[in-house]
Amino acid sequence: MSRASERAYAAIRAHVLSGSVAVGEQLTEDQLAQITGVSRTPVREAVRRLEDELLLVRSDTKRLFVADWSRDDIEEMFVLRQMLECHAAERAAKRLTREQIAALEALNRELTAAVEQSPPDVARFLEANRAFHEAIIDAAHSPRLGQLLARLVEAPVVLRTARTYSQDDLRQSARDHDELVAAFAARDGDWARAVMGSHLRRAFHTFARAVGPANDRDTTA
Amino acid sequence: MSRASERAYAAIRAHVLSGSVAVGEQLTEDQLAQITGVSRTPVREAVRRLEDELLLVRSDTKRLFVADWSRDDIEEMFVLRQMLECHAAERAAKRLTREQIAALEALNRELTAAVEQSPPDVARFLEANRAFHEAIIDAAHSPRLGQLLARLVEAPVVLRTARTYSQDDLRQSARDHDELVAAFAARDGDWARAVMGSHLRRAFHTFARAVGPANDRDTTA
DNA sequence: CGAGCACGATTTGTATACAATAATCACGCT
DNA sequence: AGCGTGATTATTGTATACAAATCGTGCTCG
């Protein structure tokens, strides 16, 4: 993606995630062009991408709105992410080099440091966490898998704010990561898959706590 | 997607799949604009979508080429598709209405008819097959799942030609579909998942036979 | 004779003007 | 007063012109 559309993408994304625009509120391409300082052409490209990531949606008549993620939407997303990322972990267990495993350990030291300072540095945590998961996905050597996950991972994780994580939540994440590294070191794909599964499922519940209770019907498999 | 970009999308797709352009050959947006009869603006939108579907790829320097799918690429795609579509089948088993199951039966009668005429009508088969799988995905009630699968399903299935299917292959597909319907009627998600798994894995092998032998290294999990 | 560089041609990226479509509002009719 | 209905405005879609980047080629200089 080239300079102007990249800028537009980042600016629009930041604008939406900052919360300065309510969910369900309409956006126009002109507005966004003004905000981002580029013309509508690259804005349209950026918007397309954000639609793909489901941060923005279009009405039946092509009008643009910021997406409203229900709890069920979030759960659906986590279920899919879990399915794909467990697969990635299993593959990664067979493919990670010693150097890559060492790099994961380093990332998790960074993450742990972010957790243990007081107060915990959530932004620093999130960045280390993102890098950790990304490294695993890369090591799975499955470009399409990476592409699919890219759509899923970023979108709502920040949307409903990350500020609801308790220090205990963060510590548990760090422990999960430690165990993942152990599974990788042992080259045990089943183990890695299992750890990743519980890791993400717990993340969902942590996340869901903040957004509200489940509906009583049709909440996934 | 609106009229011009839709036309461009369909035209470019058809042009690439017709085989009248070699894999690895460069395409320019101007060419495509001429072929499709619209301006570059909607062409660029269509191209973006086709890139997403991995029918087209861009070089590091943004030049546009028709993608070259290796056998490993195809296997990777089938592995992901199997993972997601098994999940869809399992969910669908719990959600399909009697009417929807009846509709699946009807689709499979159509598919069987296409297979049993002589010679088998492959195009008719493919259309019924597509509709059958789509109905299952819809019934899973997981819009993001549908979106992810949309990226995977269409791209290469036709690319390397469908003409390699033998009548036996087609008949086996029809039997798989019958069994899927039976699993749905029994509301047995495990059964549905298992049938879908073998159905798609066999499809991969049928497909792979045509494109060549596996590499001896790193051919997926 | 070959390597590197400069320049013209090609191709992609962006801005802008215009066209088509959808929403809003005012008005008149029943 | 309610409800179509048409004019007006707002918004998205498309075409085109221009800017930036990239490629190919031939020329110079070592």
Coordinates of C-alpha atoms (C1' of nucleotides) in Angstrom, one line a residue:
Chain A
M1 CA 0.0 0.0 0.0
S2 CA 1.4 3.3 -0.9
R3 CA 2.0 6.4 1.1
A4 CA -1.2 8.3 0.9
S5 CA -3.5 5.3 1.3
E6 CA -1.3 4.0 4.1
R7 CA -1.6 7.3 5.9
A8 CA -5.3 7.3 5.4
Y9 CA -5.7 3.8 6.7
A10 CA -3.7 4.6 9.9
A11 CA -5.5 7.9 10.4
I12 CA -9.0 6.5 9.9
R13 CA -8.3 3.5 12.1
A14 CA -6.9 5.7 14.9
H15 CA -9.8 8.0 14.5
V16 CA -12.3 5.2 14.9
L17 CA -10.5 3.4 17.7
S18 CA -10.0 6.6 19.6
G19 CA -13.7 6.5 20.4
S20 CA -14.2 10.0 19.2
V21 CA -16.9 8.6 16.9
A22 CA -19.8 6.6 18.2
V23 CA -20.5 3.1 16.9
G24 CA -23.2 3.2 14.3
E25 CA -22.3 6.8 13.3
Q26 CA -22.1 7.5 9.6
L27 CA -18.9 8.6 8.0
T28 CA -18.5 10.1 4.7
E29 CA -15.6 9.8 2.4
D30 CA -15.3 13.5 2.2
Q31 CA -15.0 13.8 6.0
L32 CA -12.3 11.2 6.1
A33 CA -10.5 12.8 3.2
Q34 CA -10.4 16.0 5.2
I35 CA -9.3 14.3 8.4
T36 CA -6.6 12.4 6.7
G37 CA -5.5 15.2 4.4
V38 CA -5.5 13.1 1.3
S39 CA -8.0 12.9 -1.5
R40 CA -11.0 10.5 -1.7
T41 CA -9.2 8.1 -3.9
P42 CA -6.7 6.7 -1.3
V43 CA -9.4 7.2 1.3
R44 CA -11.6 4.8 -0.6
E45 CA -8.8 2.2 -0.6
A46 CA -8.2 2.5 3.1
V47 CA -11.9 2.2 3.7
R48 CA -12.1 -0.9 1.7
R49 CA -9.4 -2.4 3.8
L50 CA -11.1 -1.4 7.0
E51 CA -14.3 -2.9 5.7
D52 CA -12.5 -6.1 5.2
E53 CA -11.3 -6.0 8.8
L54 CA -14.9 -5.3 9.8
L55 CA -14.1 -2.1 11.6
L56 CA -16.3 -0.3 9.1
V57 CA -19.5 -1.5 7.5
R58 CA -21.7 -0.3 4.7
S59 CA -25.4 -0.1 4.7
D60 CA -27.4 -1.8 2.0
T61 CA -27.2 1.5 0.2
K62 CA -23.4 1.9 0.4
R63 CA -23.4 4.3 3.3
L64 CA -20.5 4.0 5.6
F65 CA -20.7 3.4 9.4
V66 CA -18.4 2.3 12.1
A67 CA -19.2 -1.3 12.9
D68 CA -21.0 -2.3 16.0
W69 CA -19.5 -5.5 17.4
S70 CA -21.9 -7.4 19.5
R71 CA -20.7 -9.9 22.1
D72 CA -21.7 -12.7 19.7
D73 CA -19.6 -11.1 17.0
I74 CA -16.7 -11.0 19.3
E75 CA -17.1 -14.6 20.3
E76 CA -17.4 -15.7 16.7
M77 CA -14.2 -13.9 16.0
F78 CA -12.4 -15.6 18.9
V79 CA -13.6 -19.0 17.9
L80 CA -12.3 -18.6 14.4
R81 CA -9.1 -17.1 15.7
Q82 CA -8.6 -20.0 18.1
M83 CA -9.1 -22.5 15.3
L84 CA -6.6 -20.9 13.0
E85 CA -4.1 -19.9 15.6
C86 CA -4.1 -23.4 17.2
H87 CA -3.2 -24.7 13.8
A88 CA -0.5 -22.2 13.5
A89 CA 1.0 -23.1 16.9
E90 CA 1.0 -26.8 16.0
R91 CA 2.8 -26.1 12.7
A92 CA 5.1 -23.7 14.4
A93 CA 6.2 -26.4 16.9
K94 CA 7.6 -28.4 14.0
R95 CA 9.3 -25.5 12.2
L96 CA 10.7 -23.0 14.7
T97 CA 14.4 -22.8 14.8
R98 CA 16.3 -22.6 18.1
E99 CA 17.0 -19.0 17.3
Q100 CA 13.3 -18.3 16.7
I101 CA 12.5 -19.9 20.0
A102 CA 15.1 -17.8 21.7
A103 CA 13.5 -14.8 20.1
L104 CA 10.1 -15.8 21.5
E105 CA 11.6 -16.1 25.0
A106 CA 13.0 -12.6 24.6
L107 CA 9.7 -11.2 23.5
N108 CA 8.1 -12.8 26.5
R109 CA 10.6 -11.4 28.9
E110 CA 9.7 -8.0 27.5
L111 CA 6.0 -8.8 27.9
T112 CA 6.6 -9.9 31.5
A113 CA 8.5 -6.8 32.3
A114 CA 5.6 -4.7 31.0
V115 CA 3.3 -6.7 33.2
E116 CA 5.4 -6.5 36.4
Q117 CA 6.1 -2.8 36.4
S118 CA 3.5 -0.8 38.4
P119 CA 1.3 0.1 37.1
P120 CA 1.5 -2.4 34.3
D121 CA 2.2 -0.8 30.9
V122 CA -0.7 -2.1 28.9
A123 CA 0.5 -0.6 25.6
R124 CA 3.9 -2.2 26.0
F125 CA 2.2 -5.5 26.9
L126 CA 0.0 -5.4 23.8
E127 CA 2.9 -4.7 21.5
A128 CA 5.0 -7.5 22.9
N129 CA 1.9 -9.8 22.8
R130 CA 1.2 -8.9 19.2
A131 CA 4.8 -9.5 18.2
F132 CA 4.8 -12.9 20.0
H133 CA 1.7 -14.1 18.2
E134 CA 2.9 -12.8 14.9
A135 CA 6.2 -14.6 15.3
I136 CA 4.3 -17.9 15.8
I137 CA 2.1 -17.3 12.8
D138 CA 5.2 -16.5 10.6
A139 CA 6.9 -19.6 11.8
A140 CA 3.9 -21.7 10.6
H141 CA 5.0 -20.9 7.1
S142 CA 1.5 -20.6 5.7
P143 CA 1.0 -17.3 4.0
R144 CA -2.7 -17.7 3.5
L145 CA -3.2 -18.6 7.2
G146 CA -1.3 -15.4 8.1
Q147 CA -3.5 -13.5 5.8
L148 CA -6.7 -14.8 7.2
L149 CA -5.6 -14.2 10.8
A150 CA -4.5 -10.7 10.0
R151 CA -8.2 -9.9 9.3
L152 CA -9.3 -11.4 12.6
V153 CA -6.7 -10.3 15.1
E154 CA -6.5 -6.6 15.0
A155 CA -10.0 -5.4 14.6
P156 CA -11.9 -5.6 17.8
V157 CA -9.1 -6.3 20.2
V158 CA -8.5 -2.7 20.8
L159 CA -11.9 -1.5 19.8
R160 CA -13.7 -2.1 23.1
T161 CA -10.6 -0.9 24.9
A162 CA -7.8 -2.9 26.4
R163 CA -8.0 -1.1 29.7
T164 CA -10.1 -3.8 31.2
Y165 CA -7.2 -6.2 31.7
S166 CA -6.3 -6.8 35.4
Q167 CA -2.8 -7.5 36.3
D168 CA -3.8 -11.0 37.0
D169 CA -5.1 -11.4 33.5
L170 CA -1.8 -10.1 32.2
R171 CA 0.2 -12.4 34.4
Q172 CA -1.7 -15.4 33.2
S173 CA -1.1 -14.4 29.6
A174 CA 2.6 -14.3 30.4
R175 CA 2.5 -17.8 31.9
D176 CA 0.6 -19.1 28.9
H177 CA 3.4 -17.7 26.7
D178 CA 6.0 -19.4 28.8
E179 CA 4.2 -22.7 28.4
L180 CA 4.0 -22.2 24.7
V181 CA 7.7 -21.7 24.5
A182 CA 8.2 -24.9 26.5
A183 CA 5.9 -26.7 24.1
F184 CA 7.9 -25.4 21.2
A185 CA 11.2 -26.3 22.8
A186 CA 9.8 -29.8 23.2
R187 CA 8.7 -29.8 19.6
D188 CA 5.3 -30.9 20.8
G189 CA 2.6 -29.7 18.4
D190 CA -0.2 -31.2 20.4
W191 CA 0.9 -29.4 23.5
A192 CA 1.4 -26.1 21.7
R193 CA -2.1 -26.4 20.2
A194 CA -3.7 -27.1 23.6
V195 CA -2.0 -24.2 25.3
M196 CA -2.9 -21.8 22.5
G197 CA -6.4 -23.0 22.7
S198 CA -6.9 -22.3 26.4
H199 CA -4.9 -19.1 26.1
L200 CA -7.2 -17.6 23.5
R201 CA -10.4 -19.0 25.0
R202 CA -9.5 -17.3 28.3
A203 CA -8.7 -14.1 26.4
F204 CA -12.2 -14.2 25.1
H205 CA -13.7 -14.5 28.5
T206 CA -11.6 -11.7 29.9
F207 CA -12.7 -9.7 27.0
A208 CA -16.3 -10.7 27.1
R209 CA -16.6 -9.8 30.8
A210 CA -16.1 -6.2 29.8
V211 CA -18.7 -6.0 27.1
G212 CA -21.6 -7.8 28.8
P213 CA -23.3 -11.1 29.4
A214 CA -24.0 -13.7 26.8
N215 CA -27.3 -14.0 25.1
D216 CA -29.1 -17.1 26.1
R217 CA -29.5 -18.4 22.6
D218 CA -27.3 -19.4 19.7
T219 CA -24.0 -18.5 21.2
T220 CA -21.8 -20.5 18.9
A221 CA -21.0 -24.2 18.9
Chain B
M1 CA -19.7 -3.5 -5.4
S2 CA -21.1 -1.4 -8.0
R3 CA -21.7 -1.9 -11.6
A4 CA -18.5 -0.9 -13.3
S5 CA -16.2 -2.6 -10.8
E6 CA -18.4 -5.6 -10.7
R7 CA -18.1 -5.9 -14.5
A8 CA -14.4 -5.4 -14.3
Y9 CA -14.1 -8.1 -11.6
A10 CA -16.0 -10.6 -13.6
A11 CA -14.3 -9.8 -16.8
I12 CA -10.8 -9.9 -15.4
R13 CA -11.5 -13.1 -13.6
A14 CA -12.9 -14.7 -16.6
H15 CA -10.0 -13.5 -18.7
V16 CA -7.4 -14.9 -16.3
L17 CA -9.2 -18.2 -15.8
S18 CA -9.8 -18.7 -19.5
G19 CA -6.1 -19.5 -19.7
S20 CA -5.6 -16.9 -22.4
V21 CA -2.9 -15.4 -20.2
A22 CA 0.0 -17.4 -18.9
V23 CA 0.8 -17.7 -15.2
G24 CA 3.4 -15.2 -14.3
E25 CA 2.5 -12.9 -17.1
Q26 CA 2.3 -9.2 -16.3
L27 CA -0.9 -7.4 -16.6
T28 CA -1.3 -3.6 -16.6
E29 CA -4.2 -1.7 -15.3
D30 CA -4.5 0.0 -18.7
Q31 CA -4.8 -3.3 -20.5
L32 CA -7.5 -4.5 -18.1
A33 CA -9.3 -1.2 -18.4
Q34 CA -9.4 -1.7 -22.2
I35 CA -10.5 -5.3 -21.9
T36 CA -13.3 -4.6 -19.5
G37 CA -14.4 -1.3 -21.1
V38 CA -14.3 0.7 -17.9
S39 CA -11.7 3.2 -16.6
R40 CA -8.8 2.3 -14.4
T41 CA -10.6 3.4 -11.2
P42 CA -13.0 0.4 -11.0
V43 CA -10.4 -1.8 -12.5
R44 CA -8.1 -1.1 -9.6
E45 CA -10.9 -2.0 -7.2
A46 CA -11.5 -5.3 -9.0
V47 CA -7.8 -6.0 -9.0
R48 CA -7.6 -5.4 -5.3
R49 CA -10.3 -8.0 -4.8
L50 CA -8.6 -10.5 -7.1
E51 CA -5.4 -9.9 -5.2
D52 CA -7.2 -10.8 -2.0
E53 CA -8.4 -14.0 -3.6
L54 CA -4.8 -14.6 -4.6
L55 CA -5.6 -14.9 -8.3
L56 CA -3.4 -12.0 -8.9
V57 CA -0.2 -10.9 -7.1
R58 CA 1.9 -7.9 -7.1
S59 CA 5.7 -7.9 -7.3
D60 CA 7.7 -6.0 -4.7
T61 CA 7.5 -3.0 -7.0
K62 CA 3.7 -3.1 -7.4
R63 CA 3.6 -4.7 -10.8
L64 CA 0.7 -7.0 -11.4
F65 CA 0.9 -10.7 -12.4
V66 CA -1.3 -13.7 -12.5
A67 CA -0.5 -15.8 -9.6
D68 CA 1.3 -19.1 -9.9
W69 CA -0.2 -21.7 -7.5
S70 CA 2.3 -24.4 -6.6
R71 CA 1.1 -27.8 -5.4
D72 CA 2.1 -26.7 -1.9
D73 CA 0.0 -23.6 -2.2
I74 CA -3.0 -25.6 -3.2
E75 CA -2.5 -28.0 -0.4
E76 CA -2.2 -25.2 2.1
M77 CA -5.4 -23.8 0.8
F78 CA -7.2 -27.1 1.1
V79 CA -6.0 -27.6 4.6
L80 CA -7.4 -24.2 5.7
R81 CA -10.6 -24.8 3.8
Q82 CA -11.0 -28.1 5.4
M83 CA -10.5 -26.7 8.9
L84 CA -13.0 -23.9 8.3
E85 CA -15.6 -25.9 6.3
C86 CA -15.6 -28.7 8.8
H87 CA -16.4 -26.2 11.4
A88 CA -19.2 -24.8 9.2
A89 CA -20.6 -28.3 8.7
E90 CA -20.6 -29.0 12.5
R91 CA -22.4 -25.7 13.2
A92 CA -24.8 -26.2 10.3
A93 CA -25.8 -29.6 11.7
K94 CA -27.3 -27.8 14.7
R95 CA -28.9 -25.0 12.8
L96 CA -30.3 -26.2 9.5
T97 CA -34.1 -26.2 9.3
R98 CA -36.0 -29.1 7.7
E99 CA -36.7 -26.8 4.7
Q100 CA -33.0 -26.1 4.3
I101 CA -32.1 -29.8 4.5
A102 CA -34.7 -30.4 1.9
A103 CA -33.1 -27.7 -0.3
L104 CA -29.7 -29.4 0.1
E105 CA -31.3 -32.7 -1.0
A106 CA -32.7 -30.9 -4.1
L107 CA -29.3 -29.4 -4.9
N108 CA -27.7 -32.8 -4.6
R109 CA -30.3 -34.3 -6.9
E110 CA -29.4 -31.7 -9.4
L111 CA -25.7 -32.5 -8.9
T112 CA -26.3 -36.2 -9.3
A113 CA -28.2 -35.6 -12.5
A114 CA -25.2 -33.6 -13.9
V115 CA -22.9 -36.4 -13.0
E116 CA -25.0 -39.2 -14.5
Q117 CA -25.7 -37.7 -17.8
S118 CA -23.2 -38.8 -20.4
P119 CA -20.9 -37.2 -20.8
P120 CA -21.1 -35.7 -17.3
D121 CA -21.9 -32.0 -17.4
V122 CA -18.9 -30.6 -15.3
A123 CA -20.1 -27.0 -15.4
R124 CA -23.5 -28.0 -14.1
F125 CA -21.8 -30.2 -11.5
L126 CA -19.6 -27.4 -10.3
E127 CA -22.5 -24.9 -10.0
A128 CA -24.6 -27.4 -8.0
N129 CA -21.5 -28.2 -5.9
R130 CA -20.8 -24.5 -5.2
A131 CA -24.4 -23.9 -4.2
F132 CA -24.4 -26.9 -1.9
H133 CA -21.3 -25.8 0.0
E134 CA -22.5 -22.2 0.1
A135 CA -25.8 -23.3 1.6
I136 CA -24.0 -25.1 4.4
I137 CA -21.8 -22.1 5.1
D138 CA -24.8 -19.8 5.2
A139 CA -26.5 -22.2 7.6
A140 CA -23.5 -22.0 10.0
H141 CA -24.6 -18.4 10.7
S142 CA -21.1 -17.1 11.0
P143 CA -20.6 -14.2 8.7
R144 CA -16.9 -13.9 9.3
L145 CA -16.4 -17.6 8.6
G146 CA -18.3 -17.1 5.4
Q147 CA -16.1 -14.2 4.5
L148 CA -12.9 -16.2 5.2
L149 CA -14.0 -19.1 3.1
A150 CA -15.0 -16.9 0.3
R151 CA -11.4 -16.0 -0.1
L152 CA -10.3 -19.6 -0.2
V153 CA -12.9 -21.4 -2.1
E154 CA -13.1 -19.8 -5.5
A155 CA -9.6 -19.0 -6.4
P156 CA -7.7 -22.1 -7.6
V157 CA -10.5 -24.6 -7.9
V158 CA -11.1 -23.6 -11.4
L159 CA -7.7 -22.2 -12.1
R160 CA -5.9 -25.4 -13.0
T161 CA -9.0 -26.6 -14.8
A162 CA -11.8 -28.7 -13.6
R163 CA -11.6 -31.0 -16.6
T164 CA -9.5 -33.5 -14.8
Y165 CA -12.4 -34.9 -12.8
S166 CA -13.3 -38.5 -13.7
Q167 CA -16.9 -39.6 -13.5
D168 CA -15.9 -41.8 -10.5
D169 CA -14.6 -38.7 -8.8
L170 CA -17.9 -36.9 -9.4
R171 CA -19.9 -39.8 -8.2
Q172 CA -18.0 -40.0 -5.0
S173 CA -18.6 -36.3 -4.4
A174 CA -22.3 -36.9 -4.9
R175 CA -22.2 -39.8 -2.3
D176 CA -20.3 -37.6 0.1
H177 CA -23.0 -35.0 -0.2
D178 CA -25.7 -37.6 0.4
E179 CA -23.9 -38.6 3.6
L180 CA -23.6 -35.0 4.7
V181 CA -27.4 -34.6 4.3
A182 CA -27.9 -37.7 6.3
A183 CA -25.6 -36.3 9.1
F184 CA -27.6 -33.1 9.0
A185 CA -30.9 -34.9 9.2
A186 CA -29.6 -36.7 12.2
R187 CA -28.4 -33.4 13.7
D188 CA -25.0 -35.1 14.2
G189 CA -22.3 -32.4 14.1
D190 CA -19.5 -34.8 14.6
W191 CA -20.6 -36.9 11.7
A192 CA -21.1 -33.9 9.5
R193 CA -17.6 -32.7 10.4
A194 CA -16.0 -36.0 9.6
V195 CA -17.7 -36.4 6.3
M196 CA -16.8 -32.9 5.3
G197 CA -13.2 -33.6 6.2
S198 CA -12.8 -36.6 4.1
H199 CA -14.8 -35.0 1.3
L200 CA -12.4 -32.1 1.1
R201 CA -9.3 -34.1 1.6
R202 CA -10.2 -36.4 -1.2
A203 CA -11.0 -33.4 -3.3
F204 CA -7.5 -32.2 -2.7
H205 CA -5.9 -35.4 -3.8
T206 CA -8.1 -35.5 -6.9
F207 CA -6.9 -32.0 -7.6
A208 CA -3.3 -32.6 -6.8
R209 CA -3.1 -35.6 -9.1
A210 CA -3.5 -33.2 -12.0
V211 CA -0.9 -30.7 -11.0
G212 CA 1.9 -33.0 -10.1
P213 CA 3.7 -34.9 -7.4
A214 CA 4.4 -33.5 -3.9
N215 CA 7.7 -32.1 -3.0
D216 CA 9.5 -34.3 -0.5
R217 CA 9.9 -31.6 2.1
D218 CA 7.7 -29.5 4.2
T219 CA 4.4 -30.4 2.7
T220 CA 2.2 -29.2 5.5
A221 CA 1.4 -30.7 8.8
Chain C
dC1 C1' 34.2 -5.3 -23.7
dG2 C1' 31.6 -4.5 -19.6
dA3 C1' 29.6 -1.8 -15.7
dG4 C1' 27.1 1.9 -14.4
dC5 C1' 24.3 5.8 -15.3
dA6 C1' 21.2 9.0 -17.5
dC7 C1' 17.1 9.5 -20.0
dG8 C1' 12.8 8.2 -22.3
dA9 C1' 8.9 5.3 -21.9
dT10 C1' 5.8 2.6 -19.1
dT11 C1' 3.2 1.8 -15.1
dT12 C1' 1.2 2.7 -10.8
dG13 C1' -0.6 6.3 -7.5
dT14 C1' -3.3 10.6 -6.4
dA15 C1' -6.3 14.5 -7.2
dT16 C1' -10.2 16.4 -9.1
dA17 C1' -14.2 17.0 -11.9
dC18 C1' -18.3 15.1 -13.2
dA19 C1' -22.1 11.4 -13.2
dA20 C1' -25.3 8.5 -10.9
dT21 C1' -27.7 7.2 -7.0
dA22 C1' -29.8 7.6 -2.6
dA23 C1' -31.7 10.5 1.3
dT24 C1' -34.1 14.6 2.8
dC25 C1' -37.5 17.8 2.9
dA26 C1' -41.2 20.5 1.3
dC27 C1' -45.4 20.6 -0.9
dG28 C1' -49.8 19.4 -2.5
dC29 C1' -53.4 16.1 -2.7
dT30 C1' -56.9 13.4 -0.7
Chain D
dA1 C1' -53.6 15.2 9.3
dG2 C1' -51.4 11.5 6.6
dC3 C1' -49.1 10.1 2.9
dG4 C1' -47.1 10.1 -1.6
dT5 C1' -44.4 12.6 -4.8
dG6 C1' -41.1 15.5 -6.8
dA7 C1' -37.3 18.9 -6.2
dT8 C1' -33.1 19.6 -3.7
dT9 C1' -29.1 18.1 -1.4
dA10 C1' -25.8 14.8 0.1
dT11 C1' -23.0 10.8 -0.9
dT12 C1' -21.0 7.4 -3.5
dG13 C1' -19.2 5.8 -8.2
dT14 C1' -16.5 6.7 -12.5
dA15 C1' -13.5 9.0 -15.7
dT16 C1' -9.6 11.6 -16.7
dA17 C1' -5.5 14.3 -16.0
dC18 C1' -1.5 14.7 -13.8
dA19 C1' 2.4 13.2 -10.5
dA20 C1' 5.6 9.8 -8.8
dA21 C1' 7.9 5.7 -9.3
dT22 C1' 9.9 2.0 -12.0
dC23 C1' 11.7 -0.2 -16.0
dG24 C1' 14.4 -0.7 -20.2
dT25 C1' 17.8 0.9 -23.2
dG26 C1' 21.6 2.9 -25.1
dC27 C1' 25.6 5.6 -24.2
dT28 C1' 29.7 6.9 -21.9
dC29 C1' 33.7 5.9 -19.6
dG30 C1' 36.9 2.9 -17.5

